[in-house]
Coordinates of C-alpha atoms and ligand atoms in Angstrom, one line a residue:
X246 CA -15.7 -23.4 11.5
X247 CA -13.9 -19.9 10.9
X248 CA -10.2 -19.9 10.0
X249 CA -8.2 -16.7 10.3
X250 CA -5.2 -16.8 7.9
X251 CA -2.1 -14.5 8.2
X252 CA 0.4 -14.1 5.4
X253 CA 3.8 -12.4 6.0
X254 CA 6.5 -14.2 4.0
X255 CA 7.7 -11.4 1.9
X256 CA 6.6 -7.9 1.1
X257 CA 2.8 -8.3 1.5
X258 CA 1.0 -8.4 4.8
X259 CA -2.3 -10.3 4.2
X260 CA -5.1 -11.4 6.5
X261 CA -8.3 -13.1 5.7
X262 CA -11.1 -15.0 7.4
X263 CA -12.7 -18.2 5.6
X264 CA -15.6 -20.3 6.6
X265 CA -16.2 -24.0 6.2
X266 CA -19.4 -25.7 6.3
X267 CA -19.1 -29.6 6.2
X268 CA -17.3 -30.8 3.1
X269 CA -18.3 -27.9 1.0
X270 CA -15.6 -25.5 -0.5
X271 CA -14.4 -23.0 2.1
X272 CA -16.0 -19.5 1.7
X273 CA -13.9 -16.3 1.8
X274 CA -15.9 -14.0 4.3
X275 CA -13.3 -11.1 4.1
X276 CA -9.6 -10.4 3.3
X277 CA -7.3 -7.3 3.6
X278 CA -4.0 -6.7 2.2
X279 CA -1.2 -4.2 2.4
X280 CA 1.6 -4.1 0.0
X281 CA 4.9 -2.8 0.9
X282 CA 6.2 -2.6 -2.7
X283 CA 6.4 1.2 -2.8
X284 CA 8.6 1.2 0.4
X285 CA 11.0 -1.4 -1.2
X286 CA 11.0 0.3 -4.7
X287 CA 13.6 2.9 -3.5
X288 CA 16.1 0.1 -3.0
X289 CA 15.2 -1.7 -6.1
X290 CA 14.2 -4.8 -4.3
X291 CA 12.9 -6.3 -0.8
X292 CA 15.0 -5.2 2.2
X293 CA 14.3 -8.1 4.6
X294 CA 14.6 -6.1 7.8
X295 CA 12.3 -3.2 6.6
X296 CA 9.9 -5.9 5.5
X297 CA 9.7 -7.5 9.0
X298 CA 9.3 -4.1 10.6
X299 CA 6.4 -3.2 8.4
X300 CA 4.6 -6.4 8.9
X301 CA 4.7 -5.6 12.6
X302 CA 2.9 -2.0 11.9
X303 CA 0.3 -3.6 9.7
X304 CA -0.9 -7.0 10.9
X305 CA -3.1 -6.0 13.8
X306 CA -4.8 -3.1 11.9
X307 CA -5.5 -5.4 9.1
X308 CA -6.8 -8.0 11.3
X309 CA -9.3 -5.6 12.9
X310 CA -10.4 -4.5 9.4
X311 CA -11.0 -8.2 8.4
X312 CA -13.0 -8.9 11.3
X313 CA -15.0 -5.7 11.0
X314 CA -15.8 -6.4 7.3
X315 CA -16.9 -10.0 8.2
X316 CA -19.1 -8.7 10.9
X317 CA -17.3 -11.1 13.2
X318 CA -15.6 -10.9 16.7
X319 CA -12.2 -12.3 17.6
X320 CA -14.0 -14.9 19.7
X321 CA -15.8 -16.3 16.8
X322 CA -12.5 -17.5 15.3
X323 CA -12.0 -21.3 15.5
X324 CA -8.4 -21.7 14.1
X325 CA -5.5 -19.3 13.5
X326 CA -3.5 -20.2 10.5
X327 CA -0.2 -18.5 9.5
X328 CA 2.5 -18.8 6.7
X329 CA 5.3 -20.9 8.3
X330 CA 7.4 -20.9 5.2
X331 CA 9.1 -20.7 2.7
X332 CA 10.0 -16.9 2.8
X333 CA 12.2 -14.3 4.8
X334 CA 12.9 -15.6 8.2
X335 CA 12.2 -12.4 10.0
X336 CA 9.1 -11.6 8.0
X337 CA 7.8 -15.0 8.7
X338 CA 8.5 -14.7 12.2
X339 CA 6.1 -11.6 12.7
X340 CA 3.0 -13.6 11.1
X341 CA 3.8 -16.7 13.1
X342 CA 4.3 -15.0 16.4
X343 CA 1.3 -12.8 16.1
X344 CA -0.8 -15.8 15.0
X345 CA 0.3 -18.0 18.0
X346 CA 0.0 -15.3 20.5
X347 CA -3.7 -14.3 19.3
X348 CA -4.6 -18.1 19.3
X349 CA -2.9 -18.5 22.8
X350 CA -5.1 -15.5 24.1
X351 CA -8.2 -16.9 22.6
X352 CA -7.5 -20.6 23.6
X353 CA -7.9 -21.7 19.9
X354 CA -5.5 -24.1 17.9
X355 CA -3.0 -22.9 15.3
X356 CA -2.0 -24.1 12.1
X357 CA 1.2 -23.4 10.2
X358 CA 0.7 -23.3 6.4
X359 CA 3.1 -23.7 3.4
X360 CA 3.2 -20.6 1.4
X361 CA 3.2 -22.3 -2.0
X362 CA 0.4 -24.7 -1.1
X363 CA -1.5 -21.5 -0.5
X364 CA -0.8 -20.4 -3.9
X365 CA -1.5 -23.8 -5.4
X366 CA -4.9 -23.9 -3.8
X367 CA -5.7 -20.3 -4.3
X368 CA -7.9 -21.1 -7.6
X369 CA -10.3 -23.0 -5.4
X370 CA -11.5 -19.4 -4.2
X371 CA -12.3 -18.6 -7.8
X372 CA -15.6 -18.7 -9.4
X373 CA -14.5 -21.6 -11.5
X374 CA -12.6 -23.9 -8.9
X375 CA -10.7 -27.0 -10.3
X376 CA -11.1 -30.5 -9.2
X377 CA -8.3 -33.0 -8.3
X378 CA -6.4 -34.4 -10.0
X379 CA -4.5 -31.8 -12.1
X380 CA -1.1 -30.4 -13.3
X381 CA 0.0 -27.3 -11.5
X382 CA 2.2 -24.7 -12.8
X383 CA 3.5 -22.6 -9.9
X384 CA 5.2 -19.6 -11.1
X385 CA 6.2 -16.9 -8.6
X386 CA 9.1 -14.6 -7.6
X387 CA 10.8 -17.3 -5.9
X388 CA 9.5 -20.5 -7.4
X389 CA 8.9 -22.2 -10.8
X390 CA 7.6 -25.7 -10.5
X391 CA 5.4 -28.3 -12.3
X392 CA 3.7 -30.7 -9.9
X393 CA 1.1 -33.4 -10.3
X394 CA -1.6 -32.8 -7.7
X395 CA -3.9 -35.7 -6.6
X396 CA -5.3 -34.1 -3.5
X397 CA -4.7 -31.8 -0.7
X398 CA -1.2 -32.7 0.6
X399 CA -0.5 -35.0 -2.4
X400 CA 2.2 -33.2 -4.4
X401 CA 4.5 -34.8 -6.8
X402 CA 7.2 -32.5 -8.1
X403 CA 7.7 -33.1 -11.9
X404 CA 10.3 -30.4 -12.5
X405 CA 11.4 -27.0 -11.4
X406 CA 13.9 -24.2 -12.2
X407 CA 17.6 -24.9 -11.6
X408 CA 18.5 -21.4 -11.2
X409 CA 16.2 -18.3 -11.4
X410 CA 12.3 -18.3 -11.2
X411 CA 10.2 -17.1 -13.8
X412 CA 9.1 -14.0 -11.6
X413 CA 12.8 -13.4 -11.0
X414 CA 13.5 -13.5 -14.9
X415 CA 10.8 -11.0 -15.3
X416 CA 12.0 -8.6 -12.4
X417 CA 15.6 -8.8 -13.4
X418 CA 15.0 -8.2 -17.1
X419 CA 12.6 -5.4 -16.3
X420 CA 15.4 -3.7 -14.0
X421 CA 17.7 -3.8 -17.0
X422 CA 15.0 -1.8 -19.0
X423 CA 14.9 0.8 -16.1
X424 CA 11.5 -0.4 -14.7
X425 CA 10.7 -0.2 -11.2
X426 CA 10.5 -3.3 -8.7
X427 CA 8.7 -5.8 -9.0
X428 CA 9.1 -5.6 -12.8
X429 CA 6.7 -8.4 -13.9
X430 CA 3.5 -6.3 -14.3
X431 CA 5.5 -3.3 -15.7
X432 CA 7.3 -5.4 -18.2
X433 CA 4.1 -7.1 -19.3
X434 CA 2.3 -3.6 -20.0
X435 CA 5.3 -2.4 -21.9
X436 CA 5.3 -5.6 -23.9
X437 CA 1.8 -4.9 -25.2
X438 CA 3.3 -2.3 -27.3
X439 CA 6.2 -4.1 -28.6
X440 CA 7.1 -6.8 -31.3
X441 CA 7.8 -10.1 -29.6
X442 CA 9.8 -11.2 -32.5
X443 CA 12.2 -8.3 -32.6
X444 CA 14.9 -9.9 -30.7
X445 CA 16.0 -13.4 -30.7
X446 CA 16.4 -14.5 -27.0
X447 CA 17.2 -17.9 -25.7
X448 CA 14.5 -20.5 -24.5
X449 CA 16.8 -22.5 -22.2
X450 CA 16.0 -26.1 -21.5
X451 CA 12.9 -25.9 -24.1
X452 CA 13.8 -29.3 -25.7
X453 CA 15.6 -30.9 -22.6
X454 CA 12.9 -33.7 -22.6
X455 CA 12.2 -33.0 -18.8
X456 CA 10.2 -30.6 -16.9
X457 CA 12.8 -28.6 -15.6
X458 CA 13.3 -24.7 -16.2
X459 CA 16.3 -22.5 -16.6
X460 CA 16.1 -18.6 -16.6
X461 CA 19.3 -17.2 -15.6
X462 CA 20.7 -17.4 -19.3
X463 CA 17.8 -15.4 -20.5
X464 CA 18.7 -12.5 -18.0
X465 CA 22.4 -12.5 -19.4
X466 CA 21.1 -12.4 -23.0
X467 CA 18.7 -9.4 -22.0
X468 CA 21.8 -7.7 -20.5
X469 CA 23.8 -8.3 -23.9
X470 CA 21.0 -7.0 -25.7
X471 CA 20.4 -3.8 -23.7
X472 CA 24.1 -3.0 -24.3
X473 CA 23.8 -3.4 -28.0
X474 CA 20.7 -1.3 -28.1
X475 CA 22.1 1.4 -26.0
X476 CA 20.1 3.9 -24.0
X477 CA 17.0 3.3 -26.0
X478 CA 16.8 0.1 -24.1
X479 CA 15.6 1.9 -21.0
X480 CA 14.2 5.2 -22.3
X481 CA 10.6 5.6 -21.8
X482 CA 8.7 5.7 -25.1
X483 CA 11.4 4.2 -27.1
X484 CA 10.1 1.4 -29.5
X485 CA 13.3 -0.8 -28.8
X486 CA 12.5 -1.0 -25.1
X487 CA 8.9 -2.1 -25.8
X488 CA 10.2 -4.6 -28.4
X489 CA 12.8 -6.0 -25.9
X490 CA 10.0 -6.3 -23.2
X491 CA 7.9 -8.1 -25.6
X492 CA 10.8 -10.4 -26.7
X493 CA 11.6 -11.3 -23.1
X494 CA 8.0 -12.0 -22.3
X495 CA 7.6 -14.3 -25.3
X496 CA 10.7 -16.2 -24.2
X497 CA 9.4 -16.6 -20.7
X498 CA 6.0 -17.5 -21.8
X499 CA 6.9 -20.0 -24.5
X500 CA 8.9 -22.0 -22.0
X501 CA 6.2 -22.1 -19.5
X502 CA 3.6 -23.0 -22.0
X503 CA 5.5 -25.8 -23.8
X504 CA 6.7 -27.4 -20.5
X505 CA 3.1 -27.2 -19.0
X506 CA 1.6 -28.9 -22.1
X507 CA 4.3 -31.6 -22.1
X508 CA 3.4 -32.3 -18.5
X509 CA -0.1 -32.5 -19.1
X510 CA 0.5 -34.9 -22.3
X511 CA 2.9 -37.2 -20.3
X512 CA 0.4 -37.5 -17.2
X513 CA -2.5 -38.0 -19.2
X514 CA -4.5 -35.5 -17.1
X515 CA -6.7 -32.9 -18.7
X516 CA -6.7 -30.2 -16.1
X517 CA -4.3 -27.4 -15.4
X518 CA -3.9 -24.9 -12.6
X519 CA -1.8 -22.0 -12.8
X520 CA -0.8 -20.1 -9.7
X521 CA 1.6 -17.6 -8.2
X522 CA 2.3 -13.9 -9.2
X523 CA 3.3 -14.6 -12.7
X524 CA -0.1 -16.4 -13.2
X525 CA -1.4 -12.9 -13.4
X526 CA 0.4 -12.4 -16.8
X527 CA -2.1 -11.8 -19.5
X528 CA -0.1 -13.0 -22.4
X529 CA 0.8 -16.2 -20.5
X530 CA -2.9 -16.7 -19.8
X531 CA -3.9 -16.0 -23.4
X532 CA -1.4 -18.5 -24.8
X533 CA -2.3 -21.2 -22.2
X534 CA -6.2 -20.7 -22.9
X535 CA -5.4 -21.2 -26.6
X536 CA -3.3 -24.2 -26.2
X537 CA -5.4 -25.7 -23.6
X538 CA -8.6 -25.2 -25.6
X539 CA -7.0 -27.0 -28.6
X540 CA -5.8 -30.0 -26.4
X541 CA -9.1 -30.1 -24.6
X542 CA -7.6 -29.2 -21.3
X543 CA -9.5 -27.2 -18.6
X544 CA -7.4 -24.4 -17.4
X545 CA -7.9 -22.8 -13.8
X546 CA -6.6 -19.6 -12.4
X547 CA -6.8 -17.8 -9.3
X548 CA -8.9 -14.6 -9.3
X549 CA -6.4 -11.7 -10.6
X550 CA -6.2 -10.0 -7.3
X551 CA -5.4 -13.3 -5.5
X552 CA -2.5 -14.3 -7.9
X553 CA 0.0 -12.4 -5.8
X554 CA 0.6 -13.1 -2.2
X555 CA -2.5 -12.6 0.2
X556 CA -3.9 -14.0 3.4
X557 CA -7.0 -15.5 1.7
X558 CA -4.8 -18.3 0.0
X559 CA -3.3 -19.0 3.5
X560 CA -6.7 -19.2 5.3
X561 CA -8.1 -21.3 2.2
X562 CA -5.1 -23.7 2.4
X563 CA -5.6 -24.3 6.1
X564 CA -9.3 -24.8 5.7
X565 CA -8.7 -27.4 2.9
X566 CA -5.9 -29.3 5.1
X567 CA -8.4 -29.5 7.8
X568 CA -11.3 -30.6 5.8
X569 CA -9.3 -33.2 4.0
X570 CA -7.7 -34.6 7.4
X571 CA -4.4 -33.7 6.2
X572 CA -3.6 -31.8 9.3
X573 CA -5.1 -31.2 12.6
X574 CA -4.8 -27.7 14.3
X575 CA -3.3 -27.9 17.6
X576 CA -3.4 -25.6 20.7
X577 CA 0.4 -25.6 20.9
X578 CA 1.8 -22.2 20.7
X579 CA 5.6 -22.6 20.4
X580 CA 6.5 -22.0 16.7
X581 CA 9.4 -22.2 14.2
X582 CA 9.5 -20.8 10.8
X583 CA 10.8 -22.7 7.7
X584 CA 12.6 -20.1 5.2
X585 CA 13.4 -23.0 3.1
X586 CA 10.7 -25.7 2.7
X587 CA 10.2 -27.7 -0.5
X588 CA 6.6 -28.3 -1.1
X589 CA 6.8 -32.0 -2.2
X590 CA 8.2 -32.5 1.4
X591 CA 4.8 -31.6 2.9
X592 CA 2.3 -34.5 3.6
Ligands
LIG716 O1 3.6 -15.0 -5.8 P1 4.2 -13.7 -5.7 O2 3.4 -12.6 -5.2 O3 5.4 -13.8 -4.6 C1 6.2 -14.9 -4.4 O4 5.7 -15.9 -3.5 O5 7.3 -15.0 -4.9 O6 4.9 -13.3 -7.1 C2 5.6 -12.1 -7.3 C3 6.2 -12.3 -8.8 C4 7.2 -11.1 -9.0 O7 8.3 -11.6 -9.6 C5 6.2 -10.3 -10.1 O8 7.1 -9.5 -10.9 C6 5.5 -11.3 -10.7 O9 5.1 -12.2 -9.7 N1 4.4 -10.8 -11.5 C7 4.2 -10.7 -12.8 C8 2.9 -10.1 -12.9 N2 2.4 -9.9 -11.8 C9 3.2 -10.2 -10.9 N3 5.0 -11.2 -13.6 C10 4.5 -11.2 -15.0 N4 3.6 -10.5 -15.5 C11 2.6 -10.1 -14.3 N5 1.4 -9.5 -14.7
LIG717 ZN1 3.9 -16.1 -3.1

């Protein structure tokens, strides 16, 4: 069975084709991605209306590219999957509308996918795929969650952020240091030249005894620190700026690391899956690898280029939902989108 996946929940248009054979792990045949980041950088963040319009421009050329690279025709598609939520309503409507129209024209069924489930299952596309059950650390621009995952569609929320997401903490702090949107990758590159102990920044809820997170206070502390440092806090090449970046990253990573290890310990599970854009962070990976090796925990990540939003994870999640019987694809082409949609409400 061949499943086309379309992702358009935020500022990346992604399309991919995966193939399933029996119960074997689905195989990625091809995928294509267009990032709108450069367009939004002029505004310092995503402009929803511009995002929707650009998805319209990109989605069909990307679909043609994916089909050509897989050496397949549109008639070879068995199911069309799309991101139904959560995300920007207008942006979601583009992918959903195109997916349902394409499927209707081909007479094939459609399947709406939860964006976070896409992230969560994206490590199954890697060379070292995980096995159920596992603890998942989902860290993206909009979400920070720890989940217990017993199978496809069997997600128990253990804890989540009560305010900003980890990616948001990276992005907002980076902005205070004069780095372009999205600041996570730039901040982590800058941090490599800095001293992570240079500035004392808060580690909110570190010892709260639960699995919740809070990053809003960190952003405020970074703001206070930039004021104390003065212009050097956002001057290229200034050592203070690199030190502040390293200290900020250290605070975020320490909280993510300690809470993940605590969730593993309390569940008794010995597998950790890290997914979402912040999962690309090298320092987070380094510290998690070290701690997991010590605790005899296997840790899995998506391939680096599949950490941030993409179509492959949507096609993959659809394929795994179909294989596991968690969902059936239907030839019903009326659609809605769910801009807010908690993952643990998914069955
Ligand atoms: O998963 P994603 O592409 O989009 C959402 O679903 O939100 O995640 C984007 C987030 C952004 O906040 C971005 O700054 C962050 O992931 N990010 C990183 C890195 N690469 C992306 N944060 C820290 N270090 C990175 N290397
Ligand atoms: Zn995402």
